[in-house]
């Protein structure tokens, strides 16, 4: 029952923070939600390598569930740094705790009920957080997520209904094909609807349009959670479903095709962006594609998906944290000379972007190795070509932003097509201690996992049952 402690803590923290939000000081509301996430993260981290515990049949207490809870809780804690305490965002910490609870439920789900509840808890909480600023871009982002999330929920429910009709079970393992069942059309239809619903939630092409608008218009906290924690939880759910052995080629064939399309289109559209947050939004579509093709390839290396999450989440957090300090919609020209004005911000953004690009010495490089090992072992040359082209495009547009961060030319002498809005300040305001902690922790993790990956891969390999 120890495995339920993080869920109970997150649920209680969310309810208490919501009750306190109308009248209590903002620091108290944030402290309650933060304490719940810290407790969930601490318990999950301490139990990460322990044997699988006893728990409800519908929820697993294995390493993947603990890892997903740890990622969601740490992301939620980091995102609390950017939640504005003034109205109308007083409910933000409670919503963040609810979203973390949903991600934890989804990570451990082995039954249709917690699977669907967890997904929708994350989605509905994110919609509310998206619209909290009550600005036009935020409302547009929330509206698009509401429409796409509703379509995804409908598709998921249809898929679960067909799978139940075909198998008589709502448990994942009950969907494992038996002789004579693999060709059941109900199983194939259910799998197609299920995959379509997950594609909405995972922002796979062609169901990706909420992602760039969400990153651009939503608060940084909500964008960070949507891009890191919720993506990690859905990726873990995909790993669990891949173990079931759903009908082919509906499962792996369609997932591979969606992943390859997401890699190509996501990277191509990111290449055209001059907005940092919108570029990260489109690149998140590409990274969803990378994870999808790893899962569809058969998980030759069990630690591949957890390690990809480990490389992607802190890199995205670092990039969004720095972007949030530059304004609501930082553009590439706003980054000029950032590394000299604020060395910590510049270094953290650089590490985050080169990790997302998959360059050596950071965690993203090891993640890209896992990616190519997976798709080469599967022998799907379409995905190999898509990954090579996508990686090449990623190198270009990520490094384009990195170069600007460390370029310091006076106005009027620049040799790039990106104008300087105003002369850069000699120095930047000191970062708050909490943001320094987020940037330093994310950067250290990216470097440690990139320079010495063996301990990380050993631990992560033991997580996958």
Tab-separated table of C-alpha atoms in Angstrom:
chain	number	residue	atom	x	y	z
A	1	UNK	CA	0.000	0.000	0.000
A	2	UNK	CA	3.030	2.292	0.185
A	3	UNK	CA	2.636	2.786	-3.543
A	4	UNK	CA	-0.585	4.707	-2.911
A	5	UNK	CA	1.141	7.314	-0.728
A	6	UNK	CA	2.103	9.593	-3.666
A	7	UNK	CA	-1.439	9.452	-5.060
A	8	UNK	CA	-3.013	10.177	-1.675
A	9	UNK	CA	-0.571	13.026	-1.036
A	10	UNK	CA	-1.236	14.611	-4.428
A	11	UNK	CA	-5.001	14.269	-4.101
A	12	UNK	CA	-5.059	15.688	-0.582
A	13	UNK	CA	-2.697	18.506	-1.536
A	14	UNK	CA	-4.828	19.455	-4.543
A	15	UNK	CA	-8.053	19.537	-2.514
A	16	UNK	CA	-6.493	21.502	0.349
A	17	UNK	CA	-4.860	23.998	-2.025
A	18	UNK	CA	-8.175	24.511	-3.812
A	19	UNK	CA	-9.975	25.143	-0.504
A	20	UNK	CA	-7.306	27.618	0.607
A	21	UNK	CA	-7.051	29.466	-2.723
A	22	UNK	CA	-9.912	32.002	-2.261
A	23	UNK	CA	-8.767	33.449	1.083
A	24	UNK	CA	-5.340	32.173	2.125
A	25	UNK	CA	-2.060	33.896	1.201
A	26	UNK	CA	-0.630	32.831	-2.142
A	27	UNK	CA	2.556	31.510	-0.519
A	28	UNK	CA	0.522	29.122	1.642
A	29	UNK	CA	-1.465	27.767	-1.311
A	30	UNK	CA	1.722	27.242	-3.275
A	31	UNK	CA	3.417	25.687	-0.254
A	32	UNK	CA	0.642	23.126	0.263
A	33	UNK	CA	0.705	22.039	-3.386
A	34	UNK	CA	4.496	22.033	-3.426
A	35	UNK	CA	4.697	19.941	-0.252
A	36	UNK	CA	2.355	17.348	-1.763
A	37	UNK	CA	4.478	17.123	-4.912
A	38	UNK	CA	7.694	16.966	-2.894
A	39	UNK	CA	6.310	14.097	-0.789
A	40	UNK	CA	5.186	12.227	-3.905
A	41	UNK	CA	8.574	12.761	-5.560
A	42	UNK	CA	10.489	11.715	-2.441
A	43	UNK	CA	8.528	8.509	-1.900
A	44	UNK	CA	8.775	7.589	-5.592
A	45	UNK	CA	12.523	8.268	-5.700
A	46	UNK	CA	13.212	6.223	-2.566
A	47	UNK	CA	11.204	3.284	-3.926
A	48	UNK	CA	12.472	3.517	-7.514
A	49	UNK	CA	14.647	0.405	-7.394
A	50	UNK	CA	12.613	-1.649	-4.920
A	51	UNK	CA	10.658	-4.782	-5.909
A	52	UNK	CA	7.142	-4.381	-7.245
A	53	UNK	CA	4.789	-3.736	-4.345
A	54	UNK	CA	1.261	-4.847	-3.654
A	55	UNK	CA	-1.505	-2.519	-4.701
A	56	UNK	CA	-4.889	-2.385	-6.376
A	57	UNK	CA	-5.237	-4.675	-9.391
A	58	UNK	CA	-6.074	-1.698	-11.590
A	59	UNK	CA	-2.871	0.173	-10.700
A	60	UNK	CA	0.674	-1.113	-10.982
A	61	UNK	CA	3.305	-0.263	-8.385
A	62	UNK	CA	6.237	-1.127	-10.615
A	63	UNK	CA	9.273	0.907	-11.577
A	64	UNK	CA	7.585	2.576	-14.537
A	65	UNK	CA	4.776	3.873	-12.333
A	66	UNK	CA	7.255	5.246	-9.798
A	67	UNK	CA	9.356	6.827	-12.537
A	68	UNK	CA	6.308	8.484	-14.081
A	69	UNK	CA	5.199	9.813	-10.699
A	70	UNK	CA	8.712	11.110	-10.018
A	71	UNK	CA	8.920	12.929	-13.367
A	72	UNK	CA	5.443	14.438	-12.978
A	73	UNK	CA	6.060	15.558	-9.390
A	74	UNK	CA	9.441	17.127	-10.119
A	75	UNK	CA	8.042	18.858	-13.203
A	76	UNK	CA	5.130	20.164	-11.147
A	77	UNK	CA	7.517	21.455	-8.493
A	78	UNK	CA	9.625	23.209	-11.123
A	79	UNK	CA	6.524	24.680	-12.754
A	80	UNK	CA	5.384	26.173	-9.444
A	81	UNK	CA	8.302	28.572	-9.836
A	82	UNK	CA	6.495	30.242	-12.752
A	83	UNK	CA	2.937	30.277	-11.374
A	84	UNK	CA	1.919	33.884	-10.833
A	85	UNK	CA	0.365	34.214	-7.372
A	86	UNK	CA	-1.880	37.175	-8.178
A	87	UNK	CA	-5.494	36.721	-9.325
A	88	UNK	CA	-6.808	35.178	-11.483
A	89	UNK	CA	-4.126	32.477	-11.123
A	90	UNK	CA	-4.593	31.678	-7.427
A	91	UNK	CA	-5.988	28.278	-8.356
A	92	UNK	CA	-2.839	27.459	-10.323
A	93	UNK	CA	-1.053	25.400	-7.630
A	94	UNK	CA	-4.153	23.273	-7.002
A	95	UNK	CA	-4.567	22.653	-10.726
A	96	UNK	CA	-0.895	21.737	-11.000
A	97	UNK	CA	-1.293	19.200	-8.184
A	98	UNK	CA	-4.375	17.758	-9.917
A	99	UNK	CA	-2.487	17.458	-13.201
A	100	UNK	CA	0.364	15.722	-11.368
A	101	UNK	CA	-2.122	13.297	-9.809
A	102	UNK	CA	-3.518	12.537	-13.261
A	103	UNK	CA	-0.052	11.882	-14.681
A	104	UNK	CA	0.761	9.582	-11.754
A	105	UNK	CA	-2.492	7.660	-12.268
A	106	UNK	CA	-1.808	7.308	-15.973
A	107	UNK	CA	1.749	6.087	-15.362
A	108	UNK	CA	0.548	3.231	-13.169
A	109	UNK	CA	-2.687	2.368	-14.969
A	110	UNK	CA	-3.190	-1.254	-16.035
A	111	UNK	CA	-6.966	-0.927	-16.342
A	112	UNK	CA	-9.199	1.225	-18.524
A	113	UNK	CA	-10.679	3.171	-15.577
A	114	UNK	CA	-7.515	4.783	-14.125
A	115	UNK	CA	-6.126	5.041	-17.663
A	116	UNK	CA	-9.020	7.220	-18.841
A	117	UNK	CA	-9.418	9.121	-15.554
A	118	UNK	CA	-5.708	9.927	-15.441
A	119	UNK	CA	-5.636	11.166	-19.026
A	120	UNK	CA	-8.673	13.384	-18.579
A	121	UNK	CA	-7.499	14.708	-15.218
A	122	UNK	CA	-4.304	15.887	-16.889
A	123	UNK	CA	-6.159	17.333	-19.881
A	124	UNK	CA	-8.837	19.211	-17.933
A	125	UNK	CA	-6.297	20.613	-15.467
A	126	UNK	CA	-4.111	21.801	-18.335
A	127	UNK	CA	-7.069	23.461	-20.070
A	128	UNK	CA	-7.805	25.424	-16.894
A	129	UNK	CA	-4.138	26.392	-16.488
A	130	UNK	CA	-3.875	27.391	-20.142
A	131	UNK	CA	-6.669	29.978	-19.831
A	132	UNK	CA	-5.718	31.368	-16.392
A	133	UNK	CA	-4.078	34.572	-17.707
A	134	UNK	CA	-7.376	35.395	-19.501
A	135	UNK	CA	-5.472	36.863	-22.439
A	136	UNK	CA	-6.469	36.279	-26.044
A	137	UNK	CA	-3.532	33.918	-26.827
A	138	UNK	CA	-4.162	31.964	-23.606
A	139	UNK	CA	-7.876	31.624	-24.320
A	140	UNK	CA	-7.137	30.503	-27.871
A	141	UNK	CA	-4.657	27.910	-26.599
A	142	UNK	CA	-7.149	26.628	-24.042
A	143	UNK	CA	-9.948	26.497	-26.618
A	144	UNK	CA	-7.848	24.447	-29.034
A	145	UNK	CA	-6.800	22.049	-26.285
A	146	UNK	CA	-10.445	21.735	-25.213
A	147	UNK	CA	-11.593	20.849	-28.737
A	148	UNK	CA	-8.704	18.484	-29.456
A	149	UNK	CA	-8.871	16.982	-25.977
A	150	UNK	CA	-12.596	16.368	-26.330
A	151	UNK	CA	-12.092	14.633	-29.666
A	152	UNK	CA	-9.313	12.539	-28.150
A	153	UNK	CA	-11.488	11.554	-25.188
A	154	UNK	CA	-14.313	10.491	-27.510
A	155	UNK	CA	-11.920	8.390	-29.574
A	156	UNK	CA	-10.478	6.791	-26.436
A	157	UNK	CA	-13.917	5.884	-25.110
A	158	UNK	CA	-14.876	4.335	-28.436
A	159	UNK	CA	-11.664	2.333	-28.470
A	160	UNK	CA	-12.123	1.097	-24.914
A	161	UNK	CA	-15.721	0.131	-25.682
A	162	UNK	CA	-14.717	-1.929	-28.725
A	163	UNK	CA	-11.848	-3.594	-26.847
A	164	UNK	CA	-14.198	-4.500	-24.004
A	165	UNK	CA	-16.759	-5.868	-26.450
A	166	UNK	CA	-14.096	-8.024	-28.114
A	167	UNK	CA	-12.294	-9.274	-25.005
A	168	UNK	CA	-14.774	-8.951	-22.145
A	169	UNK	CA	-12.095	-7.247	-20.057
A	170	UNK	CA	-11.129	-3.704	-19.111
A	171	UNK	CA	-7.666	-4.748	-17.929
A	172	UNK	CA	-4.771	-4.251	-20.318
A	173	UNK	CA	-3.633	-7.863	-20.049
A	174	UNK	CA	-7.141	-8.993	-20.909
A	175	UNK	CA	-6.630	-7.523	-24.377
A	176	UNK	CA	-3.741	-9.868	-25.181
A	177	UNK	CA	-4.724	-11.736	-28.350
A	178	UNK	CA	-5.486	-15.437	-28.095
A	179	UNK	CA	-5.768	-17.906	-30.991
A	180	UNK	CA	-8.683	-16.899	-33.144
A	181	UNK	CA	-8.943	-13.431	-31.605
A	182	UNK	CA	-6.129	-11.598	-33.372
A	183	UNK	CA	-8.211	-11.288	-36.497
A	184	UNK	CA	-11.296	-10.102	-34.606
A	185	UNK	CA	-12.438	-6.910	-36.350
A	186	UNK	CA	-13.665	-5.469	-33.044
A	187	UNK	CA	-10.135	-5.695	-31.638
A	188	UNK	CA	-8.708	-3.969	-34.698
A	189	UNK	CA	-11.330	-1.208	-34.611
A	190	UNK	CA	-10.851	-0.721	-30.874
A	191	UNK	CA	-7.088	-0.523	-31.281
A	192	UNK	CA	-7.447	2.078	-34.042
A	193	UNK	CA	-9.738	4.277	-31.941
A	194	UNK	CA	-7.490	3.853	-28.887
A	195	UNK	CA	-4.413	4.842	-30.858
A	196	UNK	CA	-6.245	7.808	-32.353
A	197	UNK	CA	-7.191	9.068	-28.897
A	198	UNK	CA	-3.624	8.703	-27.639
A	199	UNK	CA	-2.356	10.525	-30.734
A	200	UNK	CA	-4.527	13.510	-29.758
A	201	UNK	CA	-3.098	13.517	-26.228
A	202	UNK	CA	0.469	12.905	-27.411
A	203	UNK	CA	0.282	15.626	-30.097
A	204	UNK	CA	1.132	13.301	-32.968
A	205	UNK	CA	0.510	14.461	-36.526
A	206	UNK	CA	-2.212	15.142	-37.660
A	207	UNK	CA	-3.626	15.761	-34.166
A	208	UNK	CA	-0.898	18.151	-33.084
A	209	UNK	CA	-2.276	21.634	-33.673
A	210	UNK	CA	-2.909	22.412	-30.007
A	211	UNK	CA	0.779	21.998	-29.094
A	212	UNK	CA	2.421	25.061	-30.736
A	213	UNK	CA	-0.450	27.368	-29.763
A	214	UNK	CA	-0.377	25.967	-26.241
A	215	UNK	CA	3.353	26.573	-25.854
A	216	UNK	CA	3.027	30.093	-27.264
A	217	UNK	CA	-0.148	31.306	-25.536
A	218	UNK	CA	-0.303	29.382	-22.271
A	219	UNK	CA	1.608	30.273	-19.090
A	220	UNK	CA	5.108	28.809	-18.962
A	221	UNK	CA	4.118	26.526	-16.071
A	222	UNK	CA	1.284	24.925	-18.022
A	223	UNK	CA	3.389	24.621	-21.181
A	224	UNK	CA	6.204	22.970	-19.228
A	225	UNK	CA	3.875	20.438	-17.647
A	226	UNK	CA	2.104	19.714	-20.941
A	227	UNK	CA	5.394	19.239	-22.759
A	228	UNK	CA	7.284	17.245	-20.130
A	229	UNK	CA	5.131	15.521	-17.503
A	230	UNK	CA	2.015	14.719	-19.511
A	231	UNK	CA	4.117	13.567	-22.470
A	232	UNK	CA	6.110	11.295	-20.151
A	233	UNK	CA	2.930	9.782	-18.704
A	234	UNK	CA	1.442	9.083	-22.149
A	235	UNK	CA	4.766	7.577	-23.275
A	236	UNK	CA	4.706	5.206	-20.294
A	237	UNK	CA	1.114	4.263	-21.141
A	238	UNK	CA	2.246	3.472	-24.694
A	239	UNK	CA	4.995	1.223	-23.315
A	240	UNK	CA	2.439	-0.672	-21.215
A	241	UNK	CA	0.064	-1.065	-24.149
A	242	UNK	CA	2.911	-2.233	-26.400
A	243	UNK	CA	3.472	-5.093	-23.956
A	244	UNK	CA	-0.119	-6.249	-24.447
A	245	UNK	CA	0.343	-7.257	-28.068
A	246	UNK	CA	-2.566	-5.443	-29.677
A	247	UNK	CA	-3.560	-6.432	-33.235
A	248	UNK	CA	-1.047	-5.886	-36.014
A	249	UNK	CA	-0.494	-3.966	-38.204
A	250	UNK	CA	-2.999	-1.610	-36.616
A	251	UNK	CA	-0.867	-1.020	-33.520
A	252	UNK	CA	2.796	-0.877	-34.476
A	253	UNK	CA	2.247	-0.081	-38.157
A	254	UNK	CA	-0.028	2.886	-37.516
A	255	UNK	CA	2.081	4.074	-34.577
A	256	UNK	CA	5.223	3.927	-36.712
A	257	UNK	CA	3.527	5.887	-39.504
A	258	UNK	CA	2.207	8.545	-37.116
A	259	UNK	CA	5.638	8.803	-35.513
A	260	UNK	CA	7.482	9.219	-38.817
A	261	UNK	CA	5.010	11.856	-39.997
A	262	UNK	CA	5.371	13.721	-36.694
A	263	UNK	CA	9.159	13.691	-36.953
A	264	UNK	CA	9.169	15.165	-40.445
A	265	UNK	CA	6.368	17.705	-40.113
A	266	UNK	CA	7.251	18.758	-36.552
A	267	UNK	CA	10.877	19.455	-37.426
A	268	UNK	CA	10.019	21.144	-40.724
A	269	UNK	CA	7.540	23.516	-39.062
A	270	UNK	CA	9.929	24.194	-36.163
A	271	UNK	CA	12.549	25.182	-38.728
A	272	UNK	CA	10.341	28.066	-39.863
A	273	UNK	CA	9.786	29.604	-36.416
A	274	UNK	CA	11.455	32.685	-34.954
A	275	UNK	CA	9.523	32.434	-31.665
A	276	UNK	CA	11.320	30.350	-29.035
A	277	UNK	CA	8.145	28.964	-27.459
A	278	UNK	CA	6.475	28.178	-30.782
A	279	UNK	CA	9.641	26.477	-31.989
A	280	UNK	CA	9.634	24.353	-28.834
A	281	UNK	CA	5.964	23.561	-29.432
A	282	UNK	CA	6.568	22.220	-32.923
A	283	UNK	CA	9.728	20.417	-31.849
A	284	UNK	CA	7.712	18.712	-29.093
A	285	UNK	CA	5.603	17.200	-31.881
A	286	UNK	CA	8.800	15.816	-33.415
A	287	UNK	CA	9.940	14.401	-30.070
A	288	UNK	CA	6.559	12.713	-29.649
A	289	UNK	CA	7.268	11.126	-33.014
A	290	UNK	CA	10.686	9.915	-31.873
A	291	UNK	CA	9.165	8.254	-28.802
A	292	UNK	CA	6.363	6.743	-30.900
A	293	UNK	CA	8.769	5.056	-33.327
A	294	UNK	CA	10.832	3.694	-30.415
A	295	UNK	CA	7.692	2.104	-28.943
A	296	UNK	CA	6.532	0.825	-32.340
A	297	UNK	CA	9.970	-0.705	-32.976
A	298	UNK	CA	9.424	-3.248	-30.230
A	299	UNK	CA	11.486	-1.793	-27.361
A	300	UNK	CA	14.658	-3.758	-28.119
A	301	UNK	CA	16.286	-1.768	-25.299
A	302	UNK	CA	13.777	-1.565	-22.428
A	303	UNK	CA	15.334	1.603	-21.023
A	304	UNK	CA	15.039	3.522	-24.310
A	305	UNK	CA	11.764	5.334	-23.586
A	306	UNK	CA	12.545	6.159	-19.916
A	307	UNK	CA	15.953	7.501	-20.938
A	308	UNK	CA	14.402	9.592	-23.703
A	309	UNK	CA	12.042	11.078	-21.119
A	310	UNK	CA	15.015	11.703	-18.819
A	311	UNK	CA	16.784	13.596	-21.605
A	312	UNK	CA	13.773	15.493	-22.935
A	313	UNK	CA	11.996	16.704	-19.787
A	314	UNK	CA	14.836	18.700	-18.128
A	315	UNK	CA	15.945	20.121	-21.487
A	316	UNK	CA	12.454	21.442	-22.172
A	317	UNK	CA	12.129	22.758	-18.615
A	318	UNK	CA	15.397	24.679	-18.900
A	319	UNK	CA	14.451	26.199	-22.256
A	320	UNK	CA	10.967	27.241	-21.119
A	321	UNK	CA	12.251	28.598	-17.807
A	322	UNK	CA	14.696	30.885	-19.598
A	323	UNK	CA	12.078	31.853	-22.164
A	324	UNK	CA	9.610	32.812	-19.436
A	325	UNK	CA	12.138	35.301	-18.050
A	326	UNK	CA	12.336	37.057	-21.420
A	327	UNK	CA	8.628	37.787	-21.756
A	328	UNK	CA	5.384	36.185	-22.913
A	329	UNK	CA	6.594	35.424	-26.453
A	330	UNK	CA	10.407	35.558	-26.681
A	331	UNK	CA	11.714	35.702	-30.225
A	332	UNK	CA	15.107	34.804	-31.574
A	333	UNK	CA	16.232	38.453	-31.681
A	334	UNK	CA	15.469	38.759	-27.951
A	335	UNK	CA	18.086	36.093	-27.222
A	336	UNK	CA	20.995	38.021	-28.727
A	337	UNK	CA	23.801	38.241	-26.181
A	338	UNK	CA	21.784	36.520	-23.441
A	339	UNK	CA	24.753	34.328	-22.576
A	340	UNK	CA	26.831	37.423	-21.777
A	341	UNK	CA	24.114	39.335	-19.939
A	342	UNK	CA	22.994	36.351	-17.855
A	343	UNK	CA	25.547	33.519	-18.075
A	344	UNK	CA	23.459	31.030	-16.093
A	345	UNK	CA	20.397	31.564	-18.280
A	346	UNK	CA	22.482	31.407	-21.444
A	347	UNK	CA	24.297	28.246	-20.369
A	348	UNK	CA	21.096	26.505	-19.271
A	349	UNK	CA	19.311	27.407	-22.508
A	350	UNK	CA	22.306	26.243	-24.528
A	351	UNK	CA	22.471	22.890	-22.730
A	352	UNK	CA	18.735	22.414	-23.105
A	353	UNK	CA	18.744	23.152	-26.831
A	354	UNK	CA	21.790	21.043	-27.679
A	355	UNK	CA	20.283	18.166	-25.688
A	356	UNK	CA	17.054	18.489	-27.667
A	357	UNK	CA	19.191	18.490	-30.820
A	358	UNK	CA	20.981	15.325	-29.699
A	359	UNK	CA	24.543	16.642	-29.707
A	360	UNK	CA	27.315	14.824	-27.780
A	361	UNK	CA	28.155	15.379	-24.098
A	362	UNK	CA	24.520	15.791	-23.026
A	363	UNK	CA	21.699	13.334	-22.362
A	364	UNK	CA	19.977	13.975	-25.681
A	365	UNK	CA	22.881	12.372	-27.548
A	366	UNK	CA	22.415	9.066	-25.709
A	367	UNK	CA	18.662	9.296	-26.297
A	368	UNK	CA	19.252	9.674	-30.046
A	369	UNK	CA	21.513	6.614	-29.993
A	370	UNK	CA	18.680	4.625	-28.414
A	371	UNK	CA	16.338	5.966	-31.084
A	372	UNK	CA	18.468	4.814	-34.005
A	373	UNK	CA	19.274	1.459	-32.404
A	374	UNK	CA	15.539	0.838	-31.982
A	375	UNK	CA	14.470	1.716	-35.514
A	376	UNK	CA	17.458	-0.003	-37.145
A	377	UNK	CA	16.724	-3.191	-35.207
A	378	UNK	CA	13.124	-3.017	-36.407
A	379	UNK	CA	14.290	-2.639	-40.006
A	380	UNK	CA	11.803	0.118	-40.821
A	381	UNK	CA	13.770	2.186	-43.310
A	382	UNK	CA	11.054	4.787	-43.722
A	383	UNK	CA	11.402	5.659	-40.038
A	384	UNK	CA	15.192	5.596	-40.332
A	385	UNK	CA	15.096	8.118	-43.175
A	386	UNK	CA	12.549	10.250	-41.298
A	387	UNK	CA	14.715	10.226	-38.163
A	388	UNK	CA	17.865	11.161	-40.109
A	389	UNK	CA	16.140	14.044	-41.906
A	390	UNK	CA	14.420	15.192	-38.718
A	391	UNK	CA	17.659	15.106	-36.735
A	392	UNK	CA	19.461	17.128	-39.414
A	393	UNK	CA	16.711	19.757	-39.404
A	394	UNK	CA	16.799	19.801	-35.604
A	395	UNK	CA	20.545	20.420	-35.557
A	396	UNK	CA	20.035	23.483	-37.717
A	397	UNK	CA	17.158	25.227	-35.959
A	398	UNK	CA	18.310	24.451	-32.409
A	399	UNK	CA	21.852	25.642	-33.133
A	400	UNK	CA	20.480	28.745	-34.855
A	401	UNK	CA	19.034	29.799	-31.496
A	402	UNK	CA	22.198	28.777	-29.621
A	403	UNK	CA	24.418	30.921	-31.870
A	404	UNK	CA	22.241	33.982	-31.267
A	405	UNK	CA	22.429	33.437	-27.488
A	406	UNK	CA	26.210	33.897	-27.583
A	407	UNK	CA	26.400	36.571	-30.295
A	408	UNK	CA	27.044	40.104	-29.088
A	409	UNK	CA	27.228	42.578	-31.938
A	410	UNK	CA	26.224	46.222	-31.547
A	411	UNK	CA	23.031	47.355	-33.264
A	412	UNK	CA	23.523	48.111	-36.942
A	413	UNK	CA	26.501	45.769	-37.410
A	414	UNK	CA	24.784	42.416	-37.184
A	415	UNK	CA	25.411	39.986	-40.016
A	416	UNK	CA	22.274	37.890	-39.545
A	417	UNK	CA	18.701	38.471	-40.725
A	418	UNK	CA	17.537	38.897	-37.114
A	419	UNK	CA	17.376	42.579	-36.127
A	420	UNK	CA	18.215	43.853	-32.682
A	421	UNK	CA	15.175	45.441	-31.063
A	422	UNK	CA	17.272	47.505	-28.717
A	423	UNK	CA	20.812	47.606	-27.433
A	424	UNK	CA	21.388	44.758	-24.961
A	425	UNK	CA	21.707	45.730	-21.349
A	426	UNK	CA	25.079	45.460	-19.717
A	427	UNK	CA	23.704	43.053	-17.152
A	428	UNK	CA	20.502	41.206	-16.395
A	429	UNK	CA	18.531	41.173	-13.142
A	430	UNK	CA	19.507	38.446	-10.738
A	431	UNK	CA	17.464	35.273	-11.061
A	432	UNK	CA	15.292	34.251	-8.100
A	433	UNK	CA	16.786	31.430	-6.060
A	434	UNK	CA	14.028	28.990	-7.047
A	435	UNK	CA	14.683	29.554	-10.755
A	436	UNK	CA	18.419	29.180	-10.204
A	437	UNK	CA	17.728	25.807	-8.545
A	438	UNK	CA	15.605	24.668	-11.506
A	439	UNK	CA	18.192	25.726	-14.099
A	440	UNK	CA	21.169	24.282	-12.216
A	441	UNK	CA	19.393	20.978	-11.488
A	442	UNK	CA	18.204	20.538	-15.073
A	443	UNK	CA	21.626	21.411	-16.494
A	444	UNK	CA	23.456	19.111	-14.091
A	445	UNK	CA	21.147	16.209	-14.933
A	446	UNK	CA	21.632	16.709	-18.679
A	447	UNK	CA	25.412	16.764	-18.310
A	448	UNK	CA	25.579	13.831	-15.882
A	449	UNK	CA	23.379	11.595	-18.037
A	450	UNK	CA	25.308	12.588	-21.153
A	451	UNK	CA	28.847	12.241	-19.834
A	452	UNK	CA	28.313	9.192	-17.619
A	453	UNK	CA	25.125	7.426	-18.738
A	454	UNK	CA	25.879	3.943	-17.366
A	455	UNK	CA	24.318	4.404	-13.886
A	456	UNK	CA	21.208	5.948	-15.418
A	457	UNK	CA	20.744	3.236	-18.031
A	458	UNK	CA	21.185	0.480	-15.432
A	459	UNK	CA	18.530	1.952	-13.158
A	460	UNK	CA	16.123	2.705	-15.995
A	461	UNK	CA	16.517	-0.743	-17.572
A	462	UNK	CA	15.344	-2.301	-14.316
A	463	UNK	CA	12.166	-0.217	-14.338
A	464	UNK	CA	10.555	-1.856	-17.367
A	465	UNK	CA	8.877	-5.161	-16.456
